[in-house]
Short mmCIF file of C-alpha atoms in Angstrom, two decimals:
data_model
loop_
_atom_site.label_atom_id
_atom_site.label_comp_id
_atom_site.label_asym_id
_atom_site.label_seq_id
_atom_site.Cartn_x
_atom_site.Cartn_y
_atom_site.Cartn_z
CA MET A 34 0.08 -0.13 0.00
CA GLU A 35 1.61 3.01 -0.79
CA LEU A 36 -0.44 5.51 1.37
CA LEU A 37 2.61 5.69 4.25
CA SER A 38 5.01 4.29 1.89
CA HIS A 39 7.52 7.03 2.74
CA LEU A 40 7.21 6.56 6.58
CA LEU A 41 7.79 2.55 5.96
CA LEU A 42 11.00 2.98 4.08
CA ALA A 43 12.87 5.83 6.04
CA ASP A 44 11.25 3.97 9.68
CA PRO A 45 8.56 1.59 10.13
CA ALA A 46 8.70 1.66 13.74
CA THR A 47 9.59 5.47 15.12
CA PRO A 48 6.15 6.72 16.49
CA ARG A 49 4.92 8.81 14.56
CA LEU A 50 1.56 9.96 16.02
CA THR A 51 0.58 9.87 19.60
CA ILE A 52 -2.44 10.88 21.22
CA TYR A 53 -2.78 12.16 24.71
CA ASN A 54 -6.23 11.89 25.97
CA GLU A 55 -6.61 13.70 29.43
CA THR A 56 -9.99 13.27 29.89
CA THR A 57 -9.05 9.35 30.71
CA GLY A 58 -4.98 9.62 31.38
CA ALA A 59 -4.61 7.46 28.43
CA ARG A 60 -1.42 7.70 26.04
CA LEU A 61 -0.55 5.46 22.87
CA ASP A 62 1.94 5.93 20.44
CA PHE A 63 1.64 4.76 16.56
CA SER A 64 4.37 4.07 14.62
CA ALA A 65 4.52 4.17 10.47
CA LEU A 66 3.58 0.13 10.80
CA THR A 67 0.45 0.14 12.82
CA LEU A 68 -0.84 3.00 10.95
CA ASP A 69 -0.03 1.01 8.28
CA ASN A 70 -2.08 -2.00 9.57
CA TRP A 71 -4.54 0.39 10.12
CA ALA A 72 -5.24 2.39 7.77
CA ALA A 73 -5.32 -1.53 5.61
CA LYS A 74 -8.44 -2.52 8.34
CA VAL A 75 -10.09 0.47 7.71
CA GLY A 76 -10.36 0.45 3.73
CA ASN A 77 -11.18 -3.20 3.65
CA MET A 78 -13.98 -2.65 6.07
CA LEU A 79 -15.21 0.38 4.06
CA LEU A 80 -15.31 -2.15 0.74
CA GLU A 81 -16.18 -5.17 2.15
CA GLU A 82 -18.29 -4.47 5.05
CA LEU A 83 -20.34 -1.52 4.22
CA ASP A 84 -19.69 -1.76 -0.02
CA LEU A 85 -18.50 1.82 -0.14
CA ASP A 86 -16.05 2.76 -3.70
CA GLU A 87 -14.74 6.00 -4.77
CA GLU A 88 -18.14 7.77 -5.56
CA SER A 89 -18.78 6.77 -1.35
CA THR A 90 -18.84 9.51 1.20
CA ILE A 91 -18.33 9.25 5.11
CA ALA A 92 -18.86 11.35 7.71
CA ILE A 93 -16.83 11.11 11.20
CA ASP A 94 -18.83 12.57 13.80
CA LEU A 95 -16.39 11.67 16.57
CA PRO A 96 -14.11 12.90 19.24
CA VAL A 97 -10.70 13.62 18.52
CA SER A 98 -8.83 10.68 19.39
CA TRP A 99 -6.37 7.67 17.69
CA GLN A 100 -9.88 5.87 16.26
CA ALA A 101 -10.39 8.87 14.52
CA ALA A 102 -7.44 9.19 12.85
CA VAL A 103 -6.97 5.84 11.56
CA ILE A 104 -10.70 5.86 10.03
CA VAL A 105 -10.10 9.11 7.68
CA LEU A 106 -6.31 6.92 7.04
CA GLY A 107 -8.23 3.93 6.14
CA ALA A 108 -10.61 5.89 3.85
CA LEU A 109 -7.87 7.67 2.56
CA ALA A 110 -6.07 4.07 1.30
CA ALA A 111 -9.60 3.13 -0.13
CA GLY A 112 -10.22 6.34 -2.23
CA ILE A 113 -13.63 7.82 -0.48
CA GLU A 114 -14.30 10.98 0.19
CA VAL A 115 -14.25 12.15 4.45
CA GLU A 116 -16.58 14.61 6.00
CA PHE A 117 -16.17 15.73 9.37
CA GLY A 118 -19.51 16.69 11.93
CA ASP A 119 -22.77 14.69 11.56
CA GLN A 120 -22.80 15.61 7.81
CA GLU A 121 -25.20 13.42 5.14
CA ALA A 122 -22.87 10.27 3.93
CA ASP A 123 -22.94 6.88 2.76
CA ALA A 124 -22.06 5.73 6.10
CA GLU A 125 -21.02 7.60 9.30
CA PHE A 126 -18.39 7.08 12.62
CA THR A 127 -20.18 8.25 15.75
CA THR A 128 -20.24 7.73 19.32
CA PRO A 129 -23.38 6.88 21.32
CA ASP A 130 -24.65 9.98 22.32
CA ARG A 131 -23.87 11.75 19.64
CA PHE A 132 -26.27 8.92 17.81
CA GLU A 133 -29.05 9.23 20.08
CA ALA A 134 -28.94 12.95 19.43
CA ASN A 135 -28.66 13.20 16.34
CA GLN A 136 -30.66 9.95 14.39
CA PRO A 137 -27.98 10.09 11.19
CA THR A 138 -29.13 8.20 9.00
CA GLY A 139 -27.55 5.43 6.37
CA ASP A 140 -24.54 2.84 8.25
CA VAL A 141 -24.15 4.15 11.01
CA LEU A 142 -21.06 2.18 13.06
CA LEU A 143 -20.76 3.22 16.50
CA VAL A 144 -17.05 4.16 17.87
CA SER A 145 -16.59 3.20 21.74
CA ASP A 146 -14.16 5.79 23.66
CA ASP A 147 -11.66 2.66 24.94
CA PRO A 148 -8.48 3.72 24.41
CA PHE A 149 -7.60 0.33 23.37
CA GLY A 150 -10.11 0.41 20.91
CA ARG A 151 -12.68 -2.22 22.50
CA GLY A 152 -16.44 -1.99 21.12
CA ILE A 153 -19.59 -0.85 22.67
CA VAL A 154 -20.75 -4.02 23.59
CA GLU A 155 -17.26 -5.22 24.80
CA SER A 156 -16.77 -1.91 27.15
CA GLY A 157 -20.11 -2.81 28.18
CA GLY A 158 -22.06 -1.13 26.67
CA THR A 159 -25.27 -1.67 24.70
CA LEU A 160 -25.33 -1.67 20.77
CA PRO A 161 -28.71 0.51 19.53
CA GLY A 162 -30.27 -2.05 16.23
CA GLY A 163 -29.42 -1.35 13.26
CA THR A 164 -25.71 0.15 13.45
CA ILE A 165 -22.40 -1.56 13.91
CA ASP A 166 -19.97 -2.06 16.60
CA PHE A 167 -16.69 -0.67 15.18
CA GLY A 168 -14.12 -1.65 17.34
CA PRO A 169 -15.02 -6.18 16.66
CA THR A 170 -16.12 -5.55 13.30
CA VAL A 171 -12.34 -3.64 12.18
CA ARG A 172 -11.06 -6.32 13.38
CA PHE A 173 -12.37 -8.56 11.32
CA TYR A 174 -10.46 -6.79 8.65
CA GLY A 175 -6.52 -7.91 7.25
CA ASP A 176 -3.77 -5.54 8.14
CA GLN A 177 -3.17 -5.90 4.29
CA PHE A 178 -4.66 -3.22 1.56
CA PHE A 179 -4.47 -4.74 -2.12
CA ASN A 180 -5.63 -1.72 -3.74
CA PRO A 181 -3.97 0.43 -5.78
CA THR A 182 -3.58 3.69 -3.28
CA ARG A 183 -2.60 6.85 -3.73
CA ALA A 184 0.84 7.82 -1.62
CA LEU A 185 -0.02 10.64 1.38
CA THR A 186 2.84 12.99 -0.23
CA GLU A 187 0.29 13.12 -3.24
CA ILE A 188 -2.29 14.03 -1.61
CA VAL A 189 -0.92 16.86 0.90
CA PRO A 190 1.71 17.70 -0.82
CA PRO A 191 5.14 18.29 2.24
CA SER A 192 5.61 21.64 3.21
CA GLY A 193 8.54 22.37 5.01
CA GLY A 194 10.92 19.61 7.98
CA ALA A 195 10.16 16.94 9.47
CA GLU A 196 8.80 18.40 13.04
CA ARG A 197 7.24 16.76 15.92
CA VAL A 198 4.29 18.40 15.73
CA LEU A 199 2.37 19.44 19.16
CA SER A 200 -1.58 20.63 19.53
CA THR A 201 -5.31 19.99 20.46
CA GLY A 202 -6.15 18.33 18.01
CA TRP A 203 -8.82 18.80 15.14
CA SER A 204 -12.57 19.96 14.87
CA ASP A 205 -12.90 20.59 11.02
CA LYS A 206 -11.17 18.58 7.85
CA GLU A 207 -8.44 21.53 7.63
CA GLY A 208 -7.89 21.26 11.21
CA PHE A 209 -7.14 17.02 10.98
CA VAL A 210 -5.10 18.04 7.47
CA ARG A 211 -2.58 20.76 9.27
CA THR A 212 -2.72 18.66 12.86
CA VAL A 213 -1.97 15.24 11.13
CA LEU A 214 -2.09 14.60 8.14
CA ALA A 215 0.75 17.28 6.94
CA PRO A 216 3.00 16.48 10.02
CA LEU A 217 3.04 12.78 8.13
CA ALA A 218 3.50 14.05 4.64
CA ALA A 219 6.41 15.75 5.54
CA SER A 220 8.07 12.40 7.50
CA GLY A 221 7.89 14.18 10.55
CA SER A 222 5.39 13.63 13.66
CA ALA A 223 2.06 14.12 15.58
CA VAL A 224 1.41 14.68 18.80
CA ILE A 225 -2.42 15.30 19.68
CA VAL A 226 -3.86 16.61 23.15
CA ALA A 227 -6.90 15.66 23.44
CA GLY A 228 -9.45 16.83 25.85
CA LEU A 229 -8.88 19.99 28.67
CA ALA A 230 -4.76 20.27 28.98
CA ASP A 231 -3.76 23.93 30.26
CA SER A 232 -0.97 25.73 29.38
CA THR A 233 0.86 24.25 31.83
CA ARG A 234 0.68 20.81 30.89
CA LEU A 235 0.87 20.95 27.14
CA ASP A 236 4.71 22.43 28.36
CA GLN A 237 5.42 18.97 30.31
CA ILE A 238 3.91 17.09 27.42
CA ALA A 239 5.78 19.15 24.77
CA ALA A 240 8.87 18.71 27.34
CA ALA A 241 8.81 14.59 27.31
CA GLU A 242 7.18 14.04 23.69
CA LYS A 243 10.94 16.43 22.27
CA VAL A 244 8.44 18.44 19.90
CA THR A 245 9.49 20.89 17.79
CA ALA A 246 7.21 22.54 16.54
CA ARG A 247 3.19 23.96 18.17
CA ILE A 248 0.55 24.90 16.36
#
């Protein structure tokens, strides 16, 4: 798969995405290899489970999380358009609370807030009828993607040097490109802090993670 090939060739094991969740206290690292595996799983799921294609669109109505990030990467691998927020789409990825409030149409995949990616039911919740439990569903699919893909460096042309970039995440597509995709395309890495964090805490994380840029 070409999506993250430039990172895999350079260093497949170095952390490329680090996610802090200040609500749960979790911190998770994802190497290029791990991101590639997740993108493959999600891409395969989008094509096979949901029967989507390059004419399809998915909506991501999720808080800042690693699950949201790998869903976007999987959609990029599969050539599927991504919208952020509660948008009309062929499939929507959302949380149980947002599902109850918005009642989206189309295929609905519910994503838990479990830091290790357990599903809704596995985390002790109840799956509403007609929805798909993202966690156990995506794990079923293979971590290799054999369809043609575009390289991330084609989708987001690199700008600047390889920085380790700290941010508090994104609220829309442009923000996701700026905080996650642009650092990865430039052969850097992204440190995302989700949840409430004051300037002192962000300074602590920046020092611990050897951050070289902040946005």
